[in-house]
Coordinates of C-alpha atoms in Angstrom, one line a residue:
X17 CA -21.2 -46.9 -43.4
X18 CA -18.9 -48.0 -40.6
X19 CA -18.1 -51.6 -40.2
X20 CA -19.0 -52.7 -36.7
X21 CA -19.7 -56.7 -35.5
X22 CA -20.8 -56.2 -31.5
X23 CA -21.1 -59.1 -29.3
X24 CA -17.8 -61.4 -31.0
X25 CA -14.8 -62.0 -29.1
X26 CA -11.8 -62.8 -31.6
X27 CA -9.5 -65.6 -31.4
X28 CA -5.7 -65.3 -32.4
X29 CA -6.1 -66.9 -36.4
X30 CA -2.8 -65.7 -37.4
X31 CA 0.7 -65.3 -35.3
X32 CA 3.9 -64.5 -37.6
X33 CA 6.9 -63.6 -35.3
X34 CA 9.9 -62.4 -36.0
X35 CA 9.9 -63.2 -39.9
X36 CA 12.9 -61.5 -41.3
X37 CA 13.7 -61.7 -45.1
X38 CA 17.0 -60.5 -47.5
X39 CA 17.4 -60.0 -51.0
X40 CA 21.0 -59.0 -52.6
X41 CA 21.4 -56.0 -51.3
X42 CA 19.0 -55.2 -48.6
X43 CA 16.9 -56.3 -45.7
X44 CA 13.4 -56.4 -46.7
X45 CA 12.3 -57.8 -43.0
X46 CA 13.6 -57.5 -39.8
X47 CA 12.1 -59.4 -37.2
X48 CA 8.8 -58.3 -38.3
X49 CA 5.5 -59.1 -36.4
X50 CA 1.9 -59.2 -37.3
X51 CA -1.3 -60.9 -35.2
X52 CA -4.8 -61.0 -36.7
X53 CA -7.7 -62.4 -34.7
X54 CA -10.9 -63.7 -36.1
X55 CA -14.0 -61.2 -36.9
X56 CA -11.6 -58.6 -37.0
X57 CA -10.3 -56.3 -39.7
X58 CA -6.6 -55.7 -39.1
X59 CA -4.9 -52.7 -41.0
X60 CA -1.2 -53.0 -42.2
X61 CA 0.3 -49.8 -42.5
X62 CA 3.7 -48.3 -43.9
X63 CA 5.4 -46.8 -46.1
X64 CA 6.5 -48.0 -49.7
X65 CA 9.2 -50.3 -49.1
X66 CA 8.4 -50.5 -45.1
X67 CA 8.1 -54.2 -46.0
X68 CA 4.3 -55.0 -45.9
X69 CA 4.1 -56.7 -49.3
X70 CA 7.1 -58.6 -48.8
X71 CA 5.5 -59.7 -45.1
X72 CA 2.7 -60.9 -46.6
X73 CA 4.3 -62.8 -49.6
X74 CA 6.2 -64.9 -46.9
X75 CA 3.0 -65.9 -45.7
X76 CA 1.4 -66.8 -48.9
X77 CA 4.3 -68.5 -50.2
X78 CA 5.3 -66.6 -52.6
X79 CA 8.8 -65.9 -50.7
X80 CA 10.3 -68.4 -48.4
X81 CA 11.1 -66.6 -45.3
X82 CA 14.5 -66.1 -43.8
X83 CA 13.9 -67.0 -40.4
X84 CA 10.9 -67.1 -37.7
X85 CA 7.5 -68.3 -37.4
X86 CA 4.3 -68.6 -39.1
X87 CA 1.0 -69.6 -36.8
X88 CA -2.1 -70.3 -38.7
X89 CA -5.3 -71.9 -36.8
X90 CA -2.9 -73.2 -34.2
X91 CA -0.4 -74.8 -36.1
X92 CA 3.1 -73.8 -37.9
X93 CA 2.7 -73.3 -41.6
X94 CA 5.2 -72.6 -44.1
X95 CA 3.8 -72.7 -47.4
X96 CA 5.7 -73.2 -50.5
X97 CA 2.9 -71.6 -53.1
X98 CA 0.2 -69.5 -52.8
X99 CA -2.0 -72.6 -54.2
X100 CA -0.8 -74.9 -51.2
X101 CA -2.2 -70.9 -49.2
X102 CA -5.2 -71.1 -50.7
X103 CA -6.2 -74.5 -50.0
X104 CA -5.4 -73.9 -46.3
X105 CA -7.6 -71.2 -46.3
X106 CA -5.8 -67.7 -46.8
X107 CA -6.9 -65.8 -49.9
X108 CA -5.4 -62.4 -51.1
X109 CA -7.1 -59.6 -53.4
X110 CA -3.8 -58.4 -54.9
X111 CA -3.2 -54.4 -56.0
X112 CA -1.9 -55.4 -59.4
X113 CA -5.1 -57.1 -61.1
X114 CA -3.8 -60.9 -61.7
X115 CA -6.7 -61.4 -64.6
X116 CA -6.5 -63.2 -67.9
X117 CA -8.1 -60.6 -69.9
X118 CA -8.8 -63.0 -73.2
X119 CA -10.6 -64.9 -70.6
X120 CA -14.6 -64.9 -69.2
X121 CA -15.0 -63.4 -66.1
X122 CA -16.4 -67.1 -65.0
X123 CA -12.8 -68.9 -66.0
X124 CA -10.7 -66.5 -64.1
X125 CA -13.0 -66.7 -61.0
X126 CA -12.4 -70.4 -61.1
X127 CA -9.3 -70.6 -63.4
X128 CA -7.1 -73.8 -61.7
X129 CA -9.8 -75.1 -60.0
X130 CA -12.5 -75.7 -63.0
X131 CA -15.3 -77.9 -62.4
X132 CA -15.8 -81.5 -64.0
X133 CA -17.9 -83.7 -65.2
X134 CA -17.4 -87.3 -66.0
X135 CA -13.9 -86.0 -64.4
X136 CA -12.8 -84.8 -67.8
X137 CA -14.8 -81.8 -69.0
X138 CA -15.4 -78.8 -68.2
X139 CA -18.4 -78.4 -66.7
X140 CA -19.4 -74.9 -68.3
X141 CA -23.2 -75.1 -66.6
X142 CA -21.7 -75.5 -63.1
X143 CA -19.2 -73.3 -63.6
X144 CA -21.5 -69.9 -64.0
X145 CA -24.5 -71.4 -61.6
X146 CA -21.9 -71.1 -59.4
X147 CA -20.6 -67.5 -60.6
X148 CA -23.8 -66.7 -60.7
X149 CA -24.4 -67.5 -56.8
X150 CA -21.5 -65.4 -55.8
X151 CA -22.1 -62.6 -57.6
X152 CA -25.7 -62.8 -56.5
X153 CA -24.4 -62.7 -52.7
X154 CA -21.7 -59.9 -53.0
X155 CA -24.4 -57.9 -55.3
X156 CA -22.1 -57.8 -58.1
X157 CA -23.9 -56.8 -61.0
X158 CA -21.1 -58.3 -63.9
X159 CA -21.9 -61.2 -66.5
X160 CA -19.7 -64.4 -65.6
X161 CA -19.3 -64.7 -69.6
X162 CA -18.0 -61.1 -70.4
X163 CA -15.0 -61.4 -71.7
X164 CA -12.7 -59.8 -68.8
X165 CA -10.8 -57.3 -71.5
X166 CA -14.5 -55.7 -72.6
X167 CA -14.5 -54.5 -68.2
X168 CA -13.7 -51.3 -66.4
X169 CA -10.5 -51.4 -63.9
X170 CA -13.1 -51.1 -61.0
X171 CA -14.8 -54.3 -62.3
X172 CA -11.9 -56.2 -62.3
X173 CA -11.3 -55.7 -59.2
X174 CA -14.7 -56.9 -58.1
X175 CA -14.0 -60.1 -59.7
X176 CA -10.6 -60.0 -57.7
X177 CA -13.1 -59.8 -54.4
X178 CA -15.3 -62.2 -55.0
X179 CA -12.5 -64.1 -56.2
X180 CA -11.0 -64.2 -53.0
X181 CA -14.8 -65.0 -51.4
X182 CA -14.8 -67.9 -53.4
X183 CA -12.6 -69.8 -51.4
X184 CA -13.9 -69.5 -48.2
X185 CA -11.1 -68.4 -46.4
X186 CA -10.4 -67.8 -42.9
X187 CA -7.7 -64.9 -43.5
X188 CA -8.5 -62.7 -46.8
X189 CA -5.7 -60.2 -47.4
X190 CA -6.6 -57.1 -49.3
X191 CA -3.9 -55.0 -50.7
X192 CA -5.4 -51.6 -51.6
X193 CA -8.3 -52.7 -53.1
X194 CA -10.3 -49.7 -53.3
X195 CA -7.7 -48.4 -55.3
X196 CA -9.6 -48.3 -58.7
X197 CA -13.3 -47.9 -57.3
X198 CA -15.5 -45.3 -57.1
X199 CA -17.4 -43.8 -54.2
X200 CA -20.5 -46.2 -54.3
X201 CA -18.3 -49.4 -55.1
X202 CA -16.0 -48.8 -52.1
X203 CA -19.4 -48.9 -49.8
X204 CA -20.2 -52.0 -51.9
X205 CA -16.7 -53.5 -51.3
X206 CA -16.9 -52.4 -47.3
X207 CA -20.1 -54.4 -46.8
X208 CA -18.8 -57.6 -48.6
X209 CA -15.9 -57.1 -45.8
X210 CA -18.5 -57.0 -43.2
X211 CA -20.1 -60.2 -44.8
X212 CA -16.5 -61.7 -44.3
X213 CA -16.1 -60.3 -40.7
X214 CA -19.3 -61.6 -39.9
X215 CA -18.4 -65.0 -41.0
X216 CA -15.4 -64.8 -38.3
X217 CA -12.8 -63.8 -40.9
X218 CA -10.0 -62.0 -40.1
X219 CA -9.5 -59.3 -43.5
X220 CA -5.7 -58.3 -43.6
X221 CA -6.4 -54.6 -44.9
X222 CA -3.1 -52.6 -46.6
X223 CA -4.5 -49.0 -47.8
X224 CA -2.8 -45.6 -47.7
X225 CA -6.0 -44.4 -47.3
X226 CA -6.2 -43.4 -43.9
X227 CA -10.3 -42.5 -43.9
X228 CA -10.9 -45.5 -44.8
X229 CA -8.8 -47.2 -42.0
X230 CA -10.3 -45.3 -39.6
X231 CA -13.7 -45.5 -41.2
X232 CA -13.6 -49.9 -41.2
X233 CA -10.5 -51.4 -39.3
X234 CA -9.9 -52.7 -35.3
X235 CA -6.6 -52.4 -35.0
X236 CA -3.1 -51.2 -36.9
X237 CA 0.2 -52.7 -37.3
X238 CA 2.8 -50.6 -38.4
X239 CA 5.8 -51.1 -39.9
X240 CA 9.1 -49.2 -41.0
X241 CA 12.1 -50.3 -42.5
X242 CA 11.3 -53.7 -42.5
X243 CA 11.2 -54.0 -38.6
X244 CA 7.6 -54.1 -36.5
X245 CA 7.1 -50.6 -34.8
X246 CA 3.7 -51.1 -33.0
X247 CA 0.1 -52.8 -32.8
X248 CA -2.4 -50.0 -32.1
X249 CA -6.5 -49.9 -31.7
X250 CA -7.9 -47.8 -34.3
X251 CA -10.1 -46.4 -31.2
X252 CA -8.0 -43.7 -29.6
X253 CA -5.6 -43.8 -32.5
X254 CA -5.2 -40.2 -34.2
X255 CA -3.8 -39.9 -38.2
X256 CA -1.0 -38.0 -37.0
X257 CA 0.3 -40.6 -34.5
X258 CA -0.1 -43.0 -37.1
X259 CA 1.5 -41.0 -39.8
X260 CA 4.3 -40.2 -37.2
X261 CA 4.8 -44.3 -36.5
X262 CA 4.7 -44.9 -40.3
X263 CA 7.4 -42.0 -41.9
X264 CA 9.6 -42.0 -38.2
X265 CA 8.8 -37.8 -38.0
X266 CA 6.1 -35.5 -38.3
X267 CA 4.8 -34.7 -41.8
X268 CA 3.8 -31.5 -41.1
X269 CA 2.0 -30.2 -44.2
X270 CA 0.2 -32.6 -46.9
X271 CA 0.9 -31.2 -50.1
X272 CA 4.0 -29.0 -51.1
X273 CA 4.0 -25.0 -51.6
X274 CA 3.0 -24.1 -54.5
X275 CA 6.0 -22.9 -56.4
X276 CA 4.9 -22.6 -60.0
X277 CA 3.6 -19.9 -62.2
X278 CA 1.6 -20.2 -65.3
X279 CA 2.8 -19.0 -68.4
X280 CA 1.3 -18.4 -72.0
X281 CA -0.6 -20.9 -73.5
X282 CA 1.0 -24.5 -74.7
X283 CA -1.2 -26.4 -75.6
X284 CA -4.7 -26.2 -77.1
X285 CA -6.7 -29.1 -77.6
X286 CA -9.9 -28.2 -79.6
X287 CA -13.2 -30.4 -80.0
X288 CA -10.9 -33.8 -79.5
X289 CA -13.5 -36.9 -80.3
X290 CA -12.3 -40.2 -79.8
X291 CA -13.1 -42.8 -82.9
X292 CA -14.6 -45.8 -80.9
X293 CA -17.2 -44.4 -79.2
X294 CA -18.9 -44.9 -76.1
X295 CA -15.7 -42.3 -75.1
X296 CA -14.5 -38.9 -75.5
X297 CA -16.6 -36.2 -77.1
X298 CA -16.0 -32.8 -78.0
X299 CA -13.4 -31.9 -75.5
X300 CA -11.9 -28.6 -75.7
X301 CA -9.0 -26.8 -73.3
X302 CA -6.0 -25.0 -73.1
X303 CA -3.2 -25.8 -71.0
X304 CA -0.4 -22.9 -69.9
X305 CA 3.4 -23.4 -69.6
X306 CA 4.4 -23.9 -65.9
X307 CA 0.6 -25.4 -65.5
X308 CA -0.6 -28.1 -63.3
X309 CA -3.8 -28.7 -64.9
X310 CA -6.2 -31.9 -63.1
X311 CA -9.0 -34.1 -64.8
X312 CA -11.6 -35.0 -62.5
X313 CA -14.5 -37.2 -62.7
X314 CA -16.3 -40.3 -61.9
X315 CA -15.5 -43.8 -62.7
X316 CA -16.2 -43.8 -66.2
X317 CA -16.6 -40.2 -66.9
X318 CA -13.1 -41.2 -69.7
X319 CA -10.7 -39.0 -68.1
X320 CA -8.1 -41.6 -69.5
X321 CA -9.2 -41.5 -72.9
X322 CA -8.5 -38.0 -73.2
X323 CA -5.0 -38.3 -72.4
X324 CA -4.6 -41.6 -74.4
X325 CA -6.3 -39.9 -77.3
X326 CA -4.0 -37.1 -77.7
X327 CA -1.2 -39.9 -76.9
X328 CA -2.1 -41.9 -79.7
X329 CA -3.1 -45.0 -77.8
X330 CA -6.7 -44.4 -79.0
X331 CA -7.5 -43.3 -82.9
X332 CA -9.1 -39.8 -82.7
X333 CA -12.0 -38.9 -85.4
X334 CA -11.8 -35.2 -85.1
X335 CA -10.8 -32.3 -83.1
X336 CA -7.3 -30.3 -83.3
X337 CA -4.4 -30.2 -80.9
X338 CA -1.9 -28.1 -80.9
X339 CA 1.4 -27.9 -79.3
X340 CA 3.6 -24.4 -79.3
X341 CA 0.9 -23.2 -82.0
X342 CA 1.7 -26.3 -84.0
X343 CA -1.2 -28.6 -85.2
X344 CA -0.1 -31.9 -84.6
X345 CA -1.6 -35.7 -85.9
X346 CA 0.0 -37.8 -83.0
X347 CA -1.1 -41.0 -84.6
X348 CA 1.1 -43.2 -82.7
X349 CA 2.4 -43.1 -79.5
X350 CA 6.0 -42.8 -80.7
X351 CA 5.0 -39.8 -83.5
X352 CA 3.7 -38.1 -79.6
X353 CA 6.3 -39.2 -77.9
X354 CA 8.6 -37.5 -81.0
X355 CA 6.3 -34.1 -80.4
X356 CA 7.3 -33.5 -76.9
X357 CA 4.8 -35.9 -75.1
X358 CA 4.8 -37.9 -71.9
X359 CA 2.5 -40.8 -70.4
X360 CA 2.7 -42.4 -67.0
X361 CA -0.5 -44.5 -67.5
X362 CA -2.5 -45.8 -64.6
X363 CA -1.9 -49.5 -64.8
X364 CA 1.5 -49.7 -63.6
X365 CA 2.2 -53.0 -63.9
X366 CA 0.7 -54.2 -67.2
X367 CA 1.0 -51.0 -69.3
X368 CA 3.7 -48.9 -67.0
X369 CA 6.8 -51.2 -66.4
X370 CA 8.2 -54.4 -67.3
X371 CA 8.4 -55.8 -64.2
X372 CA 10.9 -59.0 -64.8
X373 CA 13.7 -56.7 -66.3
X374 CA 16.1 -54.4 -64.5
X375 CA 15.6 -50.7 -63.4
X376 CA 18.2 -49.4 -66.0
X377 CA 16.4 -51.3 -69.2
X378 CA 13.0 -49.5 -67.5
X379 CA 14.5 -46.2 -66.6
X380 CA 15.9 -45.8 -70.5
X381 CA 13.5 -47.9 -73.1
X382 CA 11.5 -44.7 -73.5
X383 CA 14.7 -42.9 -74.9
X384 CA 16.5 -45.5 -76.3
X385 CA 17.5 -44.0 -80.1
X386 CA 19.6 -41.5 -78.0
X387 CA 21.9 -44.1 -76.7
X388 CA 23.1 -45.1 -80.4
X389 CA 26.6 -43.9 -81.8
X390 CA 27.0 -42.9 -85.5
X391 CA 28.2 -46.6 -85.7
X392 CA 25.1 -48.0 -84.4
X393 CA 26.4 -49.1 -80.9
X394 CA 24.8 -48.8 -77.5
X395 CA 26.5 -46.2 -75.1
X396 CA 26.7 -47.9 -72.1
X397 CA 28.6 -44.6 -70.5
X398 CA 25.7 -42.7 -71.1
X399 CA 22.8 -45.6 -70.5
X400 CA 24.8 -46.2 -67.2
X401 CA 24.6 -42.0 -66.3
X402 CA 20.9 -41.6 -67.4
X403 CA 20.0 -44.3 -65.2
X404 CA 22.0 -42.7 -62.2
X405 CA 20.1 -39.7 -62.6
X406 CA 17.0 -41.7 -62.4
X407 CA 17.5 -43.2 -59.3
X408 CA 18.8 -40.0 -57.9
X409 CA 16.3 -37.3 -59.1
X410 CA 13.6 -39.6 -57.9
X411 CA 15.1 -40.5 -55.0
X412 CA 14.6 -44.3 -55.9
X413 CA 15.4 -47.1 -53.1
X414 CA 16.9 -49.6 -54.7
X415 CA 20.6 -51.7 -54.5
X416 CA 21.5 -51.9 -58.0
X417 CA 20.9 -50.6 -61.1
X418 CA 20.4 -54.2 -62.4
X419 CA 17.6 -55.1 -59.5
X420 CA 14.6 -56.1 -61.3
X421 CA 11.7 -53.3 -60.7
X422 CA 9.0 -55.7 -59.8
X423 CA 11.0 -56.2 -56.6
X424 CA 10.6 -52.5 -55.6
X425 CA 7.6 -51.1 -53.9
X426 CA 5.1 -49.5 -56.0
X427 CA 6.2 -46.1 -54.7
X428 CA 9.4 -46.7 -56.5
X429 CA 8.5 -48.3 -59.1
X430 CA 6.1 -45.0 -60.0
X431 CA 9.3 -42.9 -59.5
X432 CA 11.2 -44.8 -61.9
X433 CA 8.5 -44.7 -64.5
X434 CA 8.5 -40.7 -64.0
X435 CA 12.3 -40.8 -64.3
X436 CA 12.4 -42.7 -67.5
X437 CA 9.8 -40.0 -69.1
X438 CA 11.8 -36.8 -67.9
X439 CA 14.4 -38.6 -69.8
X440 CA 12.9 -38.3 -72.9
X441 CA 12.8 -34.1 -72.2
X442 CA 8.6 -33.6 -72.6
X443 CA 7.4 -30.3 -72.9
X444 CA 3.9 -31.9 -71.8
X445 CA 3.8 -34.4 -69.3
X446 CA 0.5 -36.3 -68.5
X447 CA -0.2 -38.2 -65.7
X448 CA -2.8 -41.3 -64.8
X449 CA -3.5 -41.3 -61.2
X450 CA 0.4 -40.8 -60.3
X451 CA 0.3 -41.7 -56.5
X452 CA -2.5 -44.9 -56.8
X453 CA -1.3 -47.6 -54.0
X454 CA 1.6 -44.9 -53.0
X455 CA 2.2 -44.1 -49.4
X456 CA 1.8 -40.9 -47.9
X457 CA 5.8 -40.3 -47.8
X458 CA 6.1 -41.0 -51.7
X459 CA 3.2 -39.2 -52.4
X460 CA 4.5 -35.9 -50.9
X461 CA 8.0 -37.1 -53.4
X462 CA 5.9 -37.1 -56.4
X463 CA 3.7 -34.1 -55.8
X464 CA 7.7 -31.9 -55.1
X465 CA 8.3 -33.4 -58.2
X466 CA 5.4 -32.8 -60.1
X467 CA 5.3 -29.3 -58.7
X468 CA 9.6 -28.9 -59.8
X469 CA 8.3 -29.9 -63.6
X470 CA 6.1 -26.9 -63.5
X471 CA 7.9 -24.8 -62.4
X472 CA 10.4 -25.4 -65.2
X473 CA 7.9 -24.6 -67.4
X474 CA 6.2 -28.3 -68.4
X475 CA 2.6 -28.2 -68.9
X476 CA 1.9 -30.7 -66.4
X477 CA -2.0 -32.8 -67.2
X478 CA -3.0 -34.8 -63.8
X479 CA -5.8 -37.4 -63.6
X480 CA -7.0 -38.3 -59.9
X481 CA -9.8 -39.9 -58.2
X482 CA -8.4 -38.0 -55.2
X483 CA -10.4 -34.9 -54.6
X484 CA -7.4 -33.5 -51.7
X485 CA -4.7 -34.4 -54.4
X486 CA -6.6 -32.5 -57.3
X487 CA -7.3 -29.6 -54.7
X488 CA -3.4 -29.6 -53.1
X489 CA -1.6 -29.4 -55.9
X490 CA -3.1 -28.2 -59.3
X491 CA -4.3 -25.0 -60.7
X492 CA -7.2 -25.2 -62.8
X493 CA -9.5 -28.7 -63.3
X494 CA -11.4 -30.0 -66.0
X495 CA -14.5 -32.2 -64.7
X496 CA -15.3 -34.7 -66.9
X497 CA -19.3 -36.6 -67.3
X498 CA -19.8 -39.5 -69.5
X499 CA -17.1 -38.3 -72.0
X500 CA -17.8 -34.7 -72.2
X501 CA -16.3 -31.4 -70.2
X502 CA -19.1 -31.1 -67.5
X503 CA -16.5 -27.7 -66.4
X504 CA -13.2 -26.2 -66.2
X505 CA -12.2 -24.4 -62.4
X506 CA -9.9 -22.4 -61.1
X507 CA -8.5 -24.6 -58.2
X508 CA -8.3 -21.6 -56.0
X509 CA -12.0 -20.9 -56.1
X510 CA -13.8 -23.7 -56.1
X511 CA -14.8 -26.3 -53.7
X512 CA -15.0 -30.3 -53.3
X513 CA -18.5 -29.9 -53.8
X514 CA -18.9 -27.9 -56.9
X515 CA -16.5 -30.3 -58.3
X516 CA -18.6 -33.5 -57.1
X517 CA -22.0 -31.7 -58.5
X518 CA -20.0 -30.9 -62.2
X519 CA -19.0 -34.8 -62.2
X520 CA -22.6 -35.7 -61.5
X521 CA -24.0 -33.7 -64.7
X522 CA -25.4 -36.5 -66.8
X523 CA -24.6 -34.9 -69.9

């Protein structure tokens, strides 16, 4: 479906000229400008680090801005939380999931803003009526008192939504929110936004995704380096132009050359079966030195539960796998880690990085027993080298070695994670959707470099919800349907389709 509202002339909601903002080290805005008007959807567009996030966090408070001005509804703002944001009526679905998973889904949708009774209690009965109501509207089929750690990513993030629809906002940022959804939930999630347009919003939309910018936004700002490039209508806009505005050149080809060649077999993994079930069952493969080897599926097919069972994150009850003709246990993640094993997990920031300490203690954490002396010291020659090569192999923007990674952009921040896992020398490297919320730029990074591990001969496992990404860049993919293999192709030969129909097999 297209998002279209005919017959409404938007006023200006939102003016921020000329915001600039520094950190040590570098200029995350320079001058920047954005305009959004009312029953509009307004796409923000850049590259990691082009300064979008940071943009945005000056208008919700989160940073205090450098210099220039905000205009909300006519009047300057400058808002010095993102509560004192939310009150005024600017609400933000953030990429990270900001959930208390310990929690119901009811008490995060209203967590800091519970209803009372008697102005003391709780009032639990008003609290999922209410839920109830919202969900009702948005057709979100979740119950308010789940607790939030029994959900699917993709279901958090519709309680991130209707979060944000809670409050009734006049400006709802969305920062790629479609990121963990499937086909069906982001039509779902485009006809809440055209609820929201409808009600006169203006939606602040940040996706790498160009389809879907096409597909349901007005207009694009672009920015690059910090500094504001252009303001563009979608209609009459082209994905090249907009690449071209985005990256400052032409990015001639999508996905890298193929440069690797398949070797003899690895790895086998033979009838793996996952303890806790509803999960994996009976999954069997091989995977070939020098391999790229992709796990489609649809959300919850448990394409991540194959590569967290043979990581050790998830107790396996039977099945065999076997590294260099080895049968291994992998009990733990450490014992796989110790066997030659590598896992860049999906959730960035809660399971990927520790975001309040530096790149360096991120980059080296994963390999830390080799920093020790025979007299039980830290190297700090060496810890100060490896991290180096971190940030140069992966090409990682950054001023210091000592910046804290939640500063970087996600782009970045994925690079680093990579980094610290070469570091540990894996001879099989698996990978949860490596390029989620990563711009087009980055991506084409991590694809050279995923493409440069195989062709030094790592066995290379790829999860994506991308059906281009799994077609440009691997060799053979598994398909994965409600926790069994539905097929395994050879990338060369088959087709989106085929792929799509495999995932569909309700086996």
């Amino acid at each position: 479906m297209t998002v279209q509202t005919e017959g409404h002339q938007g006023e200006i909601l939102l003016a921020m000229t000329n915001v600039s903002k520094s950190f040590p080290g570098v200029k995350a805005l320079d001058r920047a400008n954005l305009t959004v008007k009312s029953y509009s959807v307004h796409a923000l567009m850049g590259e990691n680090g082009a300064g979008k996030s940071t943009l945005l966090k000056c208008l919700f408070g989160i940073y205090a801005k450098d210099e220039g001005e905000i205009l909300f509804l006519n009047k300057t703002v400058n808002f010095k939380a993102s509560k004192e944001a939310l009150e005024n009526g600017i609400s933000m679905v953030h990429q990270e999931l900001n959930l208390v998973r310990q929690r119901s889904v009811m008490e995060n949708l209203w967590l800091g803003r519970y209803p009372l009774k008697a102005g003391v209690f709780v009032d639990h009965a008003k609290m999922y009526n209410d839920t109830k109501n919202i969900f009702k509207e948005l057709e979100i089929d979740i119950d308010p008192k789940e607790k939030v750690a029994n959900l699917s990513v993709s279901q958090m993030q519709m309680i991130e939504i209707a979060k944000a629809f809670s409050y009734n906002a006049k400006i709802v940022i969305m920062d790629e929110p479609t990121s963990s959804l499937s086909e069906k939930e982001v039509d779902h999630l485009f006809k809440i936004i055209e609820k929201l347009k409808n009600k006169g919003c203006g939606i602040i939309y940040i996706s790498h995704k160009m389809d879907e910018i096409f597909r349901i936004c007005d207009e694009i700002t672009i920015l690059r380096d910090g500094k504001w490039i252009n303001t563009v209508p979608v209609k009459g806009a082209t994905m090249d132009s907009i690449i071209a505005m985005m990256v400052g050149r032409e990015l001639t080809q999508r996905f890298p050359e193929k440069i690797n060649s398949p070797k003899e077999i690895i790895l086998q993994v033979q009838n793996l079966t996952a303890l806790n079930q509803p999960s994996i069952k009976d999954v069997s493969f091989e995977l070939r030195k020098g391999e790229i080897f992709g796990i489609a599926g649809l959300v919850g097919a448990k394409r991540t539960d194959i590569v967290e069972t043979i990581f050790g994150v998830r107790e396996r009850k039977e099945g065999r796998i076997i590294l260099n003709g080895k049968n291994l246990k992998n009990h733990t993640a450490l014992e796989a880690i110790n066997n030659g094993f590598a896992l860049v997990t999906e959730e960035r920031r809660s399971t990927g990085i520790y975001s309040n300490l530096s790149i360096e203690f991120n980059s080296l954490i994963s390999n830390i027993k080799s920093y020790i002396s025979r007299f039980g010291l830290l190297s700090n020659k060496k810890m100060k080298s490896d991290t180096q090569w971190v940030i140069d192999a992966m090409n990682v923007k950054t001023p210091s070695h000592k910046t804290n990674i939640g500063s970087l952009s996600g782009g970045n921040q994925q690079k680093v994670v990579i980094g610290r896992w070469l570091l540990t020398q894996p001879e099989i490297l698996m990978l949860d959707e490596p390029t989620r919320g990563i711009d087009v730029g980055a991506k084409y990074e991590i694809y050279q470099l995923i493409m440069q591990l195989a062709q030094k001969d790592k066995g290379i496992i790829m999860i994506s919800s991308e059906m281009p990404e799994l077609l440009g860049i691997t060799d053979r993919i598994l398909v994965m349907s409600n926790g069994r293999v539905a097929g395994i192709v050879e990338t060369a030969k088959t087709t989106q389709e085929e792929i799509l129909q495999l995932a569909a097999k309700y086996l």
